[in-house]
Each structure stands twice: as structure tokens, then as C-alpha cells.
Coordinates of C-alpha atoms in Angstrom, one line a residue:
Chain V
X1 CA -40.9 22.0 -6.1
X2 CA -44.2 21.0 -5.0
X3 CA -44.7 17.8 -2.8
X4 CA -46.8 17.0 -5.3
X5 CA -44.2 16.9 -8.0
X6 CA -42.1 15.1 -5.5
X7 CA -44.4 12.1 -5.4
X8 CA -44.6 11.6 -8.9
X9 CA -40.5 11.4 -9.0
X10 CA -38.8 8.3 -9.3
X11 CA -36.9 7.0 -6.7
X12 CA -33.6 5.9 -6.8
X13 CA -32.1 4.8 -3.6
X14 CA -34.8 3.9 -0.8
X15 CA -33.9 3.5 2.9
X16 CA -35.5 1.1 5.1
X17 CA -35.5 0.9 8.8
X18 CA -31.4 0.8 8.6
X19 CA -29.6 0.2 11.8
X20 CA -25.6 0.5 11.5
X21 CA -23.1 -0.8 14.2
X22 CA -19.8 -0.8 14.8
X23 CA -18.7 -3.1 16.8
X24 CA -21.3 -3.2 19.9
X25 CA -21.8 0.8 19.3
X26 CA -25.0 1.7 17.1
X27 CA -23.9 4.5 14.6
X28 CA -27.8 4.3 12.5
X29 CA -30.9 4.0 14.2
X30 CA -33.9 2.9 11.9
X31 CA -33.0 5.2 9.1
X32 CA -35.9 5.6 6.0
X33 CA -35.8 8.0 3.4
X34 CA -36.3 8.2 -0.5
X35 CA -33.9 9.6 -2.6
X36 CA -35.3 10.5 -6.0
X37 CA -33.4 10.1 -9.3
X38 CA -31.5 12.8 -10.9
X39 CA -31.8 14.7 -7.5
X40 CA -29.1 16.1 -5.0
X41 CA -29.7 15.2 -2.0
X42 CA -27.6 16.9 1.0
X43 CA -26.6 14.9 4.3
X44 CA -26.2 18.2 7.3
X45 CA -26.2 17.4 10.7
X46 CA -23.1 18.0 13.6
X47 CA -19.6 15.6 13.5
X48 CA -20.6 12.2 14.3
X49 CA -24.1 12.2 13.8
X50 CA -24.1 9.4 11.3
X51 CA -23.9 11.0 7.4
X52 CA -21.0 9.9 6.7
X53 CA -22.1 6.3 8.1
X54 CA -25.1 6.3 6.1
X55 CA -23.5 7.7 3.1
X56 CA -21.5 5.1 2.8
X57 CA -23.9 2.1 3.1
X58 CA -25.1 2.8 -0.1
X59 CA -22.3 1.4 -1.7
X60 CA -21.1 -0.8 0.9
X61 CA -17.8 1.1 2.0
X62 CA -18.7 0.1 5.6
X63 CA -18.1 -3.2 4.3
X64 CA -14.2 -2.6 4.1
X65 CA -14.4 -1.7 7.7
X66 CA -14.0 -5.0 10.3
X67 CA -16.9 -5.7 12.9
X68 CA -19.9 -3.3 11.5
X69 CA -23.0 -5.4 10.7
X70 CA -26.0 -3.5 9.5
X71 CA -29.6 -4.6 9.6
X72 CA -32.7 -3.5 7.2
X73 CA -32.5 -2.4 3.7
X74 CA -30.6 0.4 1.2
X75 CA -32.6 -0.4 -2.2
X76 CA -30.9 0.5 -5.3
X77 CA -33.5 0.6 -8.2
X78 CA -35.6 -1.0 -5.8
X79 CA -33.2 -3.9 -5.3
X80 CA -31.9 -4.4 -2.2
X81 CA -28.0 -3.8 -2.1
X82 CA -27.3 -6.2 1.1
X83 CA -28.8 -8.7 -0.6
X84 CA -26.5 -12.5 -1.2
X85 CA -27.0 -11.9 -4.7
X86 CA -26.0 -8.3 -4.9
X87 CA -22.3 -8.2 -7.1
X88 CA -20.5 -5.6 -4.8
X89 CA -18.5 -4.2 -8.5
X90 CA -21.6 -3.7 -10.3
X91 CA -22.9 -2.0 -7.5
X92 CA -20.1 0.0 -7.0
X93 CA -19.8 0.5 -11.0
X94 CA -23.1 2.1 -10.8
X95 CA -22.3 4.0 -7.5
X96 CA -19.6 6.3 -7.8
X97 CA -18.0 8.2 -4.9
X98 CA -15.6 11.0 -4.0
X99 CA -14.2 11.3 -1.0
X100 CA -13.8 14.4 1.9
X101 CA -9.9 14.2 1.3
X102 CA -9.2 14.1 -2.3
X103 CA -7.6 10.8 -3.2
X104 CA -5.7 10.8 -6.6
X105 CA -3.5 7.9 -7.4
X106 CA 0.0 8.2 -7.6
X107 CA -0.2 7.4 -11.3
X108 CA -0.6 10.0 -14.5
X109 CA -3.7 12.0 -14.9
X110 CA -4.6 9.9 -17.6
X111 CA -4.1 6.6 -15.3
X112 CA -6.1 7.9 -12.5
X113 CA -9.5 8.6 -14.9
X114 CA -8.7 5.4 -17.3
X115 CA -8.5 3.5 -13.8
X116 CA -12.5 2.7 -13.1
X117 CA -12.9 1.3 -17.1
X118 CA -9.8 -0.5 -17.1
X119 CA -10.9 -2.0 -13.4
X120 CA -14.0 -3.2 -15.6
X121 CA -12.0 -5.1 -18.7
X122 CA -11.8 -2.2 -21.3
X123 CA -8.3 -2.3 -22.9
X124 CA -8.9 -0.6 -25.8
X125 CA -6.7 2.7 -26.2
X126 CA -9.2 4.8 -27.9
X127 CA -12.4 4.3 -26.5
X128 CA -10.0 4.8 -23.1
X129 CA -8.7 8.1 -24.2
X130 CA -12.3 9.3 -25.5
X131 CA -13.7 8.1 -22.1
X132 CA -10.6 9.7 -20.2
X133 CA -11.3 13.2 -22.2
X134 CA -15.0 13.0 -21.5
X135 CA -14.9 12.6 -17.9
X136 CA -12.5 15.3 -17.4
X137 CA -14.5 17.7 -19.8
X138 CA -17.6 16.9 -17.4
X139 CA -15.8 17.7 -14.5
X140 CA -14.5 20.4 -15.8
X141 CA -10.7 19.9 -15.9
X142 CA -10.5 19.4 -19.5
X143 CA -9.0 22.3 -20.5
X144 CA -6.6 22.5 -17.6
X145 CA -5.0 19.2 -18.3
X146 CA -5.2 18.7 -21.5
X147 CA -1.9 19.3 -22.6
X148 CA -0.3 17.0 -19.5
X149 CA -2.1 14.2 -19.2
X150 CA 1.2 11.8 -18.9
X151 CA 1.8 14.0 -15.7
X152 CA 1.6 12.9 -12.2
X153 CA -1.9 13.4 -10.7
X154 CA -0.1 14.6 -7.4
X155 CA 1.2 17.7 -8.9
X156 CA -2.2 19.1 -9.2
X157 CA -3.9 21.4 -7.2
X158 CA -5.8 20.6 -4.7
X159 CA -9.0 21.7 -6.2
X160 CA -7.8 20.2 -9.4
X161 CA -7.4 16.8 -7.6
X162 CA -11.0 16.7 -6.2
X163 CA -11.9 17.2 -9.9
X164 CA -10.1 14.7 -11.3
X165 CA -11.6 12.4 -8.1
X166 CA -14.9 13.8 -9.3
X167 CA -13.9 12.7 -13.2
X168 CA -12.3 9.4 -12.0
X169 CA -15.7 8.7 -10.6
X170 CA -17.8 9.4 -13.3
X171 CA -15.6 7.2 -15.7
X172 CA -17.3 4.1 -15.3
X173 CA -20.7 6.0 -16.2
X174 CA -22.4 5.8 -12.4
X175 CA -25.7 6.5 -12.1
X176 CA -24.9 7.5 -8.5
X177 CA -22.6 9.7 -7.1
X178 CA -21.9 10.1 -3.1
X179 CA -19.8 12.7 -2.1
X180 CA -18.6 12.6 1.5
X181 CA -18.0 16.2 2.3
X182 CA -16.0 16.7 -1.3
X183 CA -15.3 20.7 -0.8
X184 CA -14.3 20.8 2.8
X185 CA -10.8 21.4 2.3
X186 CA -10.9 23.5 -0.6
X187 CA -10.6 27.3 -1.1
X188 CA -13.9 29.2 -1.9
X189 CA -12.9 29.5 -5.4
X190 CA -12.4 25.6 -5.7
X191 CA -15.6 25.1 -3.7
X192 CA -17.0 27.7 -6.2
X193 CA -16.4 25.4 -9.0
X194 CA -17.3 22.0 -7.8
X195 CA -20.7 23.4 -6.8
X196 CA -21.4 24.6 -10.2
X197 CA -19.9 21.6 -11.2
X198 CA -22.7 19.8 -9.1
X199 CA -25.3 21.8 -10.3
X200 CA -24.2 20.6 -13.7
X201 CA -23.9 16.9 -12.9
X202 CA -27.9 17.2 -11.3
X203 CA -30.3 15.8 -13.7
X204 CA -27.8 13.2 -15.3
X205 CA -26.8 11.4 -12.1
X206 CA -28.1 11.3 -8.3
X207 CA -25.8 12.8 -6.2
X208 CA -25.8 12.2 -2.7
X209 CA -23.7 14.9 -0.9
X210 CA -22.5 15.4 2.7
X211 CA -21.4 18.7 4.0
X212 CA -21.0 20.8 7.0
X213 CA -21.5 23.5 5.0
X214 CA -25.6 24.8 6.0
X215 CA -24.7 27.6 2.5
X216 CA -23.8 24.8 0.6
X217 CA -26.1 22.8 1.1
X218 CA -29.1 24.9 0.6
X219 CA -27.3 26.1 -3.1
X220 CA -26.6 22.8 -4.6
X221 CA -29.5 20.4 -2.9
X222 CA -32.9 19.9 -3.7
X223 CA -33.2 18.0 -0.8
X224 CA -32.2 17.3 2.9
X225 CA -31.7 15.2 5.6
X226 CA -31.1 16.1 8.9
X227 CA -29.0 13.6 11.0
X228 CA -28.4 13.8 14.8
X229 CA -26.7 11.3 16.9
X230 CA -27.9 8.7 14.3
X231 CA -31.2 9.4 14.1
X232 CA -32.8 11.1 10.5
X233 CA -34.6 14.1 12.6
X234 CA -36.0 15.9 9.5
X235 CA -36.2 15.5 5.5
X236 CA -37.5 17.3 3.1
X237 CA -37.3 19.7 -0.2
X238 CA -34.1 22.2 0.8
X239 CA -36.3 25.0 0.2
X240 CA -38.8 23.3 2.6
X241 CA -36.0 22.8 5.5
X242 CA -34.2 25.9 5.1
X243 CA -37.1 28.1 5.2
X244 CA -39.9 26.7 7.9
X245 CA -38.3 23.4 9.5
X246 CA -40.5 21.3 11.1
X247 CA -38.8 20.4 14.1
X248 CA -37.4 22.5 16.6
X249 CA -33.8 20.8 16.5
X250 CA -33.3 20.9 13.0
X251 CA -34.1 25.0 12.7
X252 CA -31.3 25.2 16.1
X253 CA -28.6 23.3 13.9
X254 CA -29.4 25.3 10.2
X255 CA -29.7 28.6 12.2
X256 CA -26.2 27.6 14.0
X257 CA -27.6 27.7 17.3
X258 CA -25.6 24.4 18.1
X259 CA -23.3 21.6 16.4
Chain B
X1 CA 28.7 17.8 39.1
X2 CA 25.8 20.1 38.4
X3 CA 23.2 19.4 35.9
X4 CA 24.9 21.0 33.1
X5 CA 27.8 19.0 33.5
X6 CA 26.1 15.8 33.4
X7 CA 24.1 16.6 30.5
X8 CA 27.2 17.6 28.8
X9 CA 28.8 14.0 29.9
X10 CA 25.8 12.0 28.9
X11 CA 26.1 13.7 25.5
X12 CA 29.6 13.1 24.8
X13 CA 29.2 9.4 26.2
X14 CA 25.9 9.1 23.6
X15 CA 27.9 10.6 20.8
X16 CA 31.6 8.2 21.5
X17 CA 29.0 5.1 21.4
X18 CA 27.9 6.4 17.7
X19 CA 31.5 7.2 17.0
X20 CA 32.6 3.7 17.8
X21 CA 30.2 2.3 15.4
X22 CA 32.0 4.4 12.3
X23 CA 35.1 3.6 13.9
X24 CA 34.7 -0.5 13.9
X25 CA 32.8 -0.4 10.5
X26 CA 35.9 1.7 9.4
X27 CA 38.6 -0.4 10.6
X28 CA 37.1 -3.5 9.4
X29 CA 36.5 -1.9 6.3
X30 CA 40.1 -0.2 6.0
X31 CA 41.9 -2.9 6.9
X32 CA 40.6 -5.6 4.7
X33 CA 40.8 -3.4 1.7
X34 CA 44.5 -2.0 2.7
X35 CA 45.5 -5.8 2.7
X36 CA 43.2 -7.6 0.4
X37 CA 43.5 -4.9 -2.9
X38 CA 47.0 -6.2 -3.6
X39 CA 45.9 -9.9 -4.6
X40 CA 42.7 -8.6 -6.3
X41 CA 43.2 -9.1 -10.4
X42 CA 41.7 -9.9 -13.5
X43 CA 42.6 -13.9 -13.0
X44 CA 41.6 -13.6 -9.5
X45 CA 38.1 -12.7 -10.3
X46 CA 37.9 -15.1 -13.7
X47 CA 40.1 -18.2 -12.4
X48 CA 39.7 -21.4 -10.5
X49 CA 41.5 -21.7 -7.2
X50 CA 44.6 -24.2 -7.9
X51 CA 46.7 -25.2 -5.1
X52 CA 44.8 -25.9 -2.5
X53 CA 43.5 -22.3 -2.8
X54 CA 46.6 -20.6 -2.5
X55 CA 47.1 -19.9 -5.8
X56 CA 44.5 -19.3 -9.0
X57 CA 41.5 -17.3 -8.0
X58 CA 38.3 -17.1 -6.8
X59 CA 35.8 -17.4 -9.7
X60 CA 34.1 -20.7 -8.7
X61 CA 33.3 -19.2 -5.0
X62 CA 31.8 -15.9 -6.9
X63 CA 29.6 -17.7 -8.9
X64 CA 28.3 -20.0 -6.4
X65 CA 27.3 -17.3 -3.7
X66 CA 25.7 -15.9 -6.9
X67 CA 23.4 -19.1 -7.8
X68 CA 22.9 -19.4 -3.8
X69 CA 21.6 -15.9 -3.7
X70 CA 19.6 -16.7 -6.6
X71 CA 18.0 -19.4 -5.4
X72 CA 17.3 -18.0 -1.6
X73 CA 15.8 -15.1 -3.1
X74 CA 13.9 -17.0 -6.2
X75 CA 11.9 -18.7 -2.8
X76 CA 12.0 -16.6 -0.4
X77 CA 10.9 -13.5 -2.4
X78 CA 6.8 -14.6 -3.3
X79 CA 7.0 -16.4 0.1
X80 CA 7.6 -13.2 2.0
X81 CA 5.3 -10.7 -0.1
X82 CA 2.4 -13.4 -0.2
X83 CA 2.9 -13.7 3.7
X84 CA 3.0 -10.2 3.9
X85 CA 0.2 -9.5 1.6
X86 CA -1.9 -11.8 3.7
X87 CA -0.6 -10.0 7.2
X88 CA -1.4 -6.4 6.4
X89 CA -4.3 -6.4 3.3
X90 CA -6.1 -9.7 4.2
X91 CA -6.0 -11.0 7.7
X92 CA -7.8 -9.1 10.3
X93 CA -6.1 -9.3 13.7
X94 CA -6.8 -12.1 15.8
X95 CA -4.4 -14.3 17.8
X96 CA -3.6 -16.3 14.8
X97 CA -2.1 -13.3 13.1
X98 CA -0.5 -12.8 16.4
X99 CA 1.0 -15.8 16.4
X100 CA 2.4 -15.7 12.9
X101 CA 3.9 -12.4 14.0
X102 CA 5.5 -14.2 16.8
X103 CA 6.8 -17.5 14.2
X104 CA 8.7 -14.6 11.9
X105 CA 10.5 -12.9 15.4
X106 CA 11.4 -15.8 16.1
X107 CA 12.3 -17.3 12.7
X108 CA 14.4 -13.7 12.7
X109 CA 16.4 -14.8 16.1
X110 CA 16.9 -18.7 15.4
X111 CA 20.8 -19.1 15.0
X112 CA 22.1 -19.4 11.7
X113 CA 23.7 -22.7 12.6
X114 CA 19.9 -24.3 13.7
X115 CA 18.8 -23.3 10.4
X116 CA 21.8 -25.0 8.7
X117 CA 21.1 -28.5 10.7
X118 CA 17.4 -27.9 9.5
X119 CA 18.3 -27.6 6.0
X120 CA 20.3 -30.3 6.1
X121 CA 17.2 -32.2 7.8
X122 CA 14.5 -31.3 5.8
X123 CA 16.3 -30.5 2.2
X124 CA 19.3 -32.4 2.0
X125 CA 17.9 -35.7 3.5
X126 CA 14.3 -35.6 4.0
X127 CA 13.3 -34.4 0.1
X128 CA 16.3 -35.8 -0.9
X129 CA 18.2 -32.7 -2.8
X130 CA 21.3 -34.1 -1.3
X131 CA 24.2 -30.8 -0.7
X132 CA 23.3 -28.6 -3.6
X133 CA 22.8 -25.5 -4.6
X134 CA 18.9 -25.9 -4.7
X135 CA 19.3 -27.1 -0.5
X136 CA 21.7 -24.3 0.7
X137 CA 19.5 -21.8 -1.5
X138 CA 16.2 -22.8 0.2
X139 CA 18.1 -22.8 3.5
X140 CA 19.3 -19.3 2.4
X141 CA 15.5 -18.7 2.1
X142 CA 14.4 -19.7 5.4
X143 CA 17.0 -17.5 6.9
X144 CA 15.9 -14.1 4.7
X145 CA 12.4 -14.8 5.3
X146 CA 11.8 -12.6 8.0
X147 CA 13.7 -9.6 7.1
X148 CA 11.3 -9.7 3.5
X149 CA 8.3 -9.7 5.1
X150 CA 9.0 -7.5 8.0
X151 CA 10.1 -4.8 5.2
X152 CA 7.4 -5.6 3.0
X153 CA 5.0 -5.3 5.7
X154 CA 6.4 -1.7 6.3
X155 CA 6.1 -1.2 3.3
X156 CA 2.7 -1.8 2.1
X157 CA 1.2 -0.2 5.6
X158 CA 3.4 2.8 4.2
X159 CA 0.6 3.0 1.1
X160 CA -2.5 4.8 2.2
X161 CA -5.5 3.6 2.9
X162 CA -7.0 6.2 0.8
X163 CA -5.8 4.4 -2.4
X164 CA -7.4 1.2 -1.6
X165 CA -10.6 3.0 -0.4
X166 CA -10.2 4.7 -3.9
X167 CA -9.9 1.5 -5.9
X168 CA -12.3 -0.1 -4.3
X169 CA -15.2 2.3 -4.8
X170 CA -14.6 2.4 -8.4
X171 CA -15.8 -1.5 -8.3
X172 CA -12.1 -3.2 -8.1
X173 CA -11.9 -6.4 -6.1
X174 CA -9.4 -6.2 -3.1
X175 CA -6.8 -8.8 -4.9
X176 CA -7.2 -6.5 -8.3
X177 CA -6.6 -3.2 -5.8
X178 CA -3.1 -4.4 -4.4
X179 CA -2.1 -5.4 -7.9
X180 CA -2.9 -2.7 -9.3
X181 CA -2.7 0.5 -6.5
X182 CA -0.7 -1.0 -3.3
X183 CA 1.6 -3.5 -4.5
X184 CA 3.4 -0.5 -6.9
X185 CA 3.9 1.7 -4.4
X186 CA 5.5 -0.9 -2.1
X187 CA 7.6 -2.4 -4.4
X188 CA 10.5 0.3 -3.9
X189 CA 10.6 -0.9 0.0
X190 CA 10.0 -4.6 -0.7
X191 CA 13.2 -4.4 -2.9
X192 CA 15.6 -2.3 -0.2
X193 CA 14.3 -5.0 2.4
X194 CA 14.9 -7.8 -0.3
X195 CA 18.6 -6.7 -1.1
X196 CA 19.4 -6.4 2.9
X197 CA 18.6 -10.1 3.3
X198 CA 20.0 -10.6 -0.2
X199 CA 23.0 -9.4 1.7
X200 CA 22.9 -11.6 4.5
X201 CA 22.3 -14.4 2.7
X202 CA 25.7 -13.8 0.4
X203 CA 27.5 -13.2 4.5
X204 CA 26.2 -16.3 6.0
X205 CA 28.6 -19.3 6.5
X206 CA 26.4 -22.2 8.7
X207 CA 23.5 -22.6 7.1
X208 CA 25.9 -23.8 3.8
X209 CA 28.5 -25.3 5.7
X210 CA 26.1 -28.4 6.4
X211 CA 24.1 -28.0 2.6
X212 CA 26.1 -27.0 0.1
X213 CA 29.3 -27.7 1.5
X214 CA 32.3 -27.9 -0.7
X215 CA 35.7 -26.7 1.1
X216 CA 37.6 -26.9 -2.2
X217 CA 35.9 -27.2 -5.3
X218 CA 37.3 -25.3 -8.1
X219 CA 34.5 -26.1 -10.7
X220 CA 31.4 -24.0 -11.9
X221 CA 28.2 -25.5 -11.1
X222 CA 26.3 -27.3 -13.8
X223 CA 22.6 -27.5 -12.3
X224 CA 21.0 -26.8 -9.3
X225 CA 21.9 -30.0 -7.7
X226 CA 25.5 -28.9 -7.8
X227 CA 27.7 -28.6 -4.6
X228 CA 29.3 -25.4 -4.8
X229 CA 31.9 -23.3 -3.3
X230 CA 30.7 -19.8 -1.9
X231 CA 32.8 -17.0 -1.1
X232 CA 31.8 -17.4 3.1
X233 CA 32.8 -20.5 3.2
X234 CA 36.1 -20.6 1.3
X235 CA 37.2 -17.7 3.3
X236 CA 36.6 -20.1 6.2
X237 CA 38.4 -22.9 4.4
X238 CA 41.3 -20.7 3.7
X239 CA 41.3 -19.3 6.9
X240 CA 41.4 -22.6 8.9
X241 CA 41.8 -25.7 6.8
X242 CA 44.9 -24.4 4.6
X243 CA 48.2 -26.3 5.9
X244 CA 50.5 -23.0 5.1
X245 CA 48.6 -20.2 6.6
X246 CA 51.3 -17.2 6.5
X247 CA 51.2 -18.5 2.5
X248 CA 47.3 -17.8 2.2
X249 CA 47.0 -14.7 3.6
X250 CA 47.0 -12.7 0.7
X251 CA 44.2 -15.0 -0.8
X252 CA 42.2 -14.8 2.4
X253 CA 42.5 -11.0 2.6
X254 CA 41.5 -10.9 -1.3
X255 CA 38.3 -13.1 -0.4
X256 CA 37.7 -11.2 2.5
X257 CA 37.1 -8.2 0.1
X258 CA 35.0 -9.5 -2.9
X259 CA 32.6 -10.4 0.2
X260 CA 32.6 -7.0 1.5
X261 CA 32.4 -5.4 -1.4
X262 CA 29.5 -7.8 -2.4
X263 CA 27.8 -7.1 0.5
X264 CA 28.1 -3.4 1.1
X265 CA 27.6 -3.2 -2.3
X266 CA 24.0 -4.4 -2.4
X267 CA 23.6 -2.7 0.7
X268 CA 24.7 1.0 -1.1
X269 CA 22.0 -0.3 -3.9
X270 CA 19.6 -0.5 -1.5
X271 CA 19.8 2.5 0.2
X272 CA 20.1 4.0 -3.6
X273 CA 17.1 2.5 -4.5
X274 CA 15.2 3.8 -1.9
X275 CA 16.2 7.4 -1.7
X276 CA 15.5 7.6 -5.5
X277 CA 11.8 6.6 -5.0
X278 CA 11.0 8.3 -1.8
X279 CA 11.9 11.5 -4.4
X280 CA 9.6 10.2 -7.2
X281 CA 6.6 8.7 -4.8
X282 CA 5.8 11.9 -2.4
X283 CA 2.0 11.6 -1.3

């Protein structure tokens, strides 16, 4: 991809100056970047530099956690999401997320995907099972599952769960999808899977992904950010940042010289 | 004595104190059923007392620690989940949670007599309910508050946080989150923590000896506004109030038992209860 290309994209989720706290300790410094639509985006950088952090303003999970406070803007669409008028559920309808350690629901496979649209009012069996069958066919559990969906969801496997996660999430038809580090306790063979399921997903949704993984990264992104102790040290196109970084720092960390 | 020795000693003394909890349990136990299964029958269970107790059976007594328990756990039972509810998904820790932390270890401690004097305050005069069912019951309540939200505290801290995180990202509100992913999963503990103080309640004697309050009263309650007899207290009656107390014996050891049984009962069911879910919920 050119840069030139680049600037033509659309941009999904924009980043302005965002400074992230917890408590009296700043996790963000002045963050800004553009995420363009339909892209993946990867998040690398060593434990604790702030990924996670910044993943995670974009659909206001920090919100959940008590004294963080965060100052400029995450624009969704171009809309700011901290704004007073901003409905947290439709935000979080149209950001989907899957978590580092795969979180089904005690409840039937079926429950876990139907859980999202039945969280937003639809009751209607059919269009549920349709939905239910869809999302697990794009996340490529379908055939799997299909003949157990009345079972628990904790019987899985645990590359089966992060799928169904994965499936949950895209059952309430996101437009975004973060992913906090969503193969990192996975087998290569399940990692295998949901990057190909990534590289399917591209295109259709915006995925922003964390991971510690420098290989995985530079297969499934098209671009990167570089985060170290808070600060956004280098972005660019993958290709860009895996072959000639810019700064000195960021070709130390990819070339595993530290973190 | 070398250091083997006393370890050795320490041992044995730690394992007699454990041993002489099986062994009071036991006797109790042992003793009221040697002596009280001889006077327990079909009329004993199903009849009025006549006599002064000493003859007839039990039935009225039964049934009003049943509509007692009713009542204490009808109140006390959205009381202590709501409170608890509040406490761990809700209220972020400050001194005020600290101090309703402190109110329900102390409300745990208060005697059992204070909270029948304030029952008999607050319900029985002050609103007026007069000694009924519906005053000893909410009494009842105050009393079981504490063990129900202590155990559904436990409980719903037992639900991990990854479930709400979960929820919550797929656009559900908190409140629709603990309906819907929390609250399930805690309900197994809520209920074992529910029938302990359910079990208490049925034991306690004070807190209905000054609000419900009838000695001898061999009729079924017709409302809530009833006195009623309750099986605590008419073994007290027939243990001190009787004129012919060699004569009552068998009736007091007979009473003696339906409590027990009631009691340990709903204790076993609790324990049941929770054994079968901590199968099925594994997570």
C-alpha cells in the first residue's frame, strides 16, 4: 500500500491528543492516530506500555474501571465517543470486542452468540437462530457446533471458545472489532485459525488488534502502532514498520533487541 | 519433650477439639431422637395440642414456624440480595460502604432477645401489626438479614469479572448484566446462604416470644395478623410452663425432634443444593 492510497482511505476511529489516568498515574500520553475503515490495525509494544489501555478507550471499557479519567478525543465516524451525548450501548453495539482470556458464558452455545441481539430487544426465535448460525459460520465454528448448540459453552476447547467470543461479538453486526491479545493463550494451530479468520473478517469490519506477537502482527495487520511506556513512538503501514522503521526504538523492540 | 513429641501432642489436642464437636452434635442429636421417636405419629404431626399440651399434637406449632419462616424470608430475601447487589456490583468503596459493612456485623452479633424487644417496638406497637405472624416474621427478617447478604455477597464476588466485562461490551447496561449473567450464577449460593438463616429463623425463640407470642394456642392461623404457636416456643412452654412436667416429657422430646429435624433438614438441603451446582457451574 502506497501512502498515497492511504490518504485517500476512510477513517474510522481517529485519536486525538488522548491522555489516560488511573488514578494520579498517567497510563496515555497525547495519543493521535487514524485508524482507517475495513483495516487491521496491530497495537505491539512491551507489557505495560499502554495498548491495552488505549484499546480499550475506544469502547469505553476503562469506563468500568473506578478513578481513570481521560482527556481529549477517540472519534468514532468522526463523532466523538466521550461525548455527554454519546449512548455507551450503541457505541458498544457498533464496537465489538474479544478479550486476551476467552470469556464464554456459562450458558449454551446458542445462548452465548444469541446474547449481544437479545441484549438489544430481538426476541424472535428465527431471526435469532439465523443470526446465531451466521455468526458462528463467520467465525468459523459452524461446522464444529452445529450439531450441539444446546451444549454448555464451557465444554469447548479453548480455541473453540475464543471463536465463539469472536462470533459472540460479531452478533450484534459491529462495525468494529478490538481484540485485546485474542490468540495469546492458544496453541499454534488455534492461533492458526483465528489469524485466517482475521484475514477473513478484514475488509468487512475494522479490527483493532493487540498482540505480543511481532509474527503476528506483521501477517494479519495492515498497520501498526508502536507503544512504549504510553507514548505512540511509531505508526505506519506494517510493511512500512517491519521493513525500514523510522525510529531507532521501534526497530530494537520488532528486532527483539528489548521488551 | 522433644519437638516431635509436642507436635504429636498439639495434633492429637487439635484433632480431640474437632472430635468433640461430632461428639456434642451427636449426643444432642442421639439423644433427642432416642427419646422423642416414640411420641412421633401420624396425629402428632396432623392434630391440635389438647390438654394443656400434654396430649393431641403438634400441628398448630408446625404450621406456624412454617408461615413465620415464610414471612422472614418473603422480607428478608430481596432485602438482602438488593443490599448485596448494591455492596459488591454498584457501590464503589468508600467509608459509607464501610460502614454498612460494619451495620450488618453488627446486626449479625445483636442478641436475639434485642431484636425481639425491637420488633415488639417498631412492628407490634409502633406500625401497629399488634403480635402476629406478619410482626414475628419481619422480626424473623431482621435477624436473617445478615447471614443473606453476607452469603450473597460471597456469592456474586464468586462470578467472574470476565462475565460482566463480557456483557457489558456487547452493549448490556450494568443492571441488565446482573440480571442476565451474574445474578444466575449466584443464585445457587444465595439459596444455601438463604436456607441457613431460613434455619435459624425456624430455631429462634426471643425474637417471637415478645411478637407472636402464643404459649398455647391450638388453632391454625387465619391471616397474617394471626398469633401463632411455633415449634421454639411451645417447646419452651412445655418445657417450663406445663404444671406436670414428668407427664410432658414425651411431648417435649417429640417437639424437640420435629425442630431438629426441621432444622438440619434444611441445613442437609442446603449443603445438597450447593454441591449439585458447584458440579454443573465449573468455570
Amino acid at each position: 500500500m502506497t501512502s498515497d492510497e492511504k490518504t485517500k482511505k476512510e477513517i474510522k476511529i481517529r485519536a486525538a491528543n488522548v491522555d489516560f489516568f488511573y488514578g494520579a498515574t498517567q497510563a496515555l500520553f497525547g495519543i493521535t492516530m487514524e485508524i482507517p475503515a475495513g483495516e487491521v490495525c496491530a497495537l505491539i509494544g512491551p507489557s505495560g506500555c499502554g495498548k491495552s489501555t488505549f484499546l480499550r478507550t475506544i469502547n469505553r471499557m476503562n469506563d468500568l474501571i473506578a478513578r481513570t479519567r481521560l482527556t481529549g478525543e477517540v472519534l468514532l465516524d468522526g463523532a466523538n465517543v466521550y461525548d455527554a451525548a454519546t449512548n455507551v450501548v450503541e457505541l458498544r453495539k457498533r464496537i465489538g470486542m474479544v478479550f486476551q482470556k476467552s470469556n464464554p458464558f456459562p450458558k449454551s452455545i446458542f445462548d452465548n452468540v444469541a446474547y449481544g441481539p437479545r441484549v438489544h430487544g430481538m426476541r424472535n426465535r428465527e431471526a435469532l437462530e439465523e443470526i446465531v448460525q451466521r455468526s458462528l459460520q463467520r467465525a468459523a465454528l459452524w461446522d464444529e457446533v452445529k450439531d450441539r448448540l444446546k451444549d454448555n459453552a464451557l465444554g469447548l476447547s479453548g480455541g473453540q471458545q475464543q471463536r465463539l467470543c469472536i462470533a459472540r461479538a460479531l452478533a450484534v453486526d459491529p462495525e468494529v472489532l478490538l481484540m485485546d491479545e485474542p490468540a495469546s493463550a492458544l496453541d499454534p494451530r488455534s492461533t492458526a485459525k483465528i489469524e485466517d479468520l482475521i484475514a477473513e473478517l478484514r475488509g468487512d469490519y475494522t479490527i483493532v488488534i493487540v498482540t505480543h506477537n511481532m509474527q503476528q502482527a506483521s501477517r494479519v495487520s495492515d498497520t501498526t502502532a508502536f507503544f512504549y511506556e504510553g507514548h505512540l513512538v511509531e505508526f505506519s503501514a506494517t510493511a512500512t514498520m517491519f521493513s525500514r522503521p523510522e525510529k531507532k526504538q521501534t526497530e530494537d523492540y520488532i528486532t527483539g533487541r528489548f521488551g | 519433650m522433644n519437638a516431635r513429641t509436642r507436635e504429636t501432642a498439639a495434633f492429637w489436642a487439635m484433632r480431640l477439639t474437632a472430635y468433640s464437636v461430632v461428639v456434642i452434635v451427636g449426643y444432642i442429636v442421639v439423644d433427642i431422637v432416642v427419646r422423642g421417636a416414640g411420641t412421633i405419629s401420624i396425629p402428632f404431626l396432623t392434630e391440635p395440642m389438647r390438654k394443656s399440651g400434654l396430649e393431641g399434637g403438634i400441628l398448630p406449632a408446625i404450621a406456624g414456624t412454617f408461615w413465620l419462616v415464610a414471612c422472614a424470608i418473603a422480607a428478608a430475601l430481596p432485602l438482602g440480595v438488593a443490599c448485596a447487589i448494591y455492596l459488591t456490583e454498584y457501590a464503589r468503596p468508600s467509608r459509607f460502604t464501610d460502614m454498612v459493612r460494619l451495620a450488618i456485623t453488627t446486626l449479625a452479633g445483636v442478641p436475639s432477645i434485642v431484636f425481639g424487644l425491637f420488633g415488639l417496638g417498631l412492628f407490634v406497637y409502633q406500625l401497629k401489626f399488634g403480635q402476629s405472624i406478619l410482626a414475628g416474621g419481619l422480626t424473623l427478617a431482621c435477624l436473617i438479614l445478615p447471614t443473606i447478604i453476607v452469603a450473597s455477597e460471597e456469592a456474586l464476588r464468586a462470578v467472574p469479572a470476565d462475565f460482566r466485562a463480557g456483557s457489558m461490551a456487547l452493549g448490556a447496561t450494568k443492571w441488565y448484566t446482573i440480571r442476565t449473567n451474574v445474578l444466575p450464577y449466584a443464585l445457587p449460593g444465595i439459596m444455601t446462604g438463604s436456607i441457613l438463616g431460613v434455619g435459624r429463623a425456624a430455631g429462634e425463640t426471643a425474637p417471637i416470644l415478645l411478637t407472636v407470642a402464643a404459649a398455647y394456642l391450638p388453632f391454625l392461623p387465619n391471616s397474617p395478623m394471626d398469633k401463632v404457636a411455633a415449634l421454639p416456643y411451645h417447646l419452651y412452654y412445655l418445657a417450663t410452663q406445663v404444671p406436670d412436667m414428668k407427664a410432658a416429657e414425651p411431648m417435649q422430646y417429640g417437639t424437640a425432634l420435629v425442630l431438629i429435624a426441621l432444622v438440619l433438614g434444611m441445613n442437609l438441603g442446603a449443603m445438597l443444593i450447593r454441591a449439585y451446582f458447584s458440579r454443573k457451574h465449573r468455570w
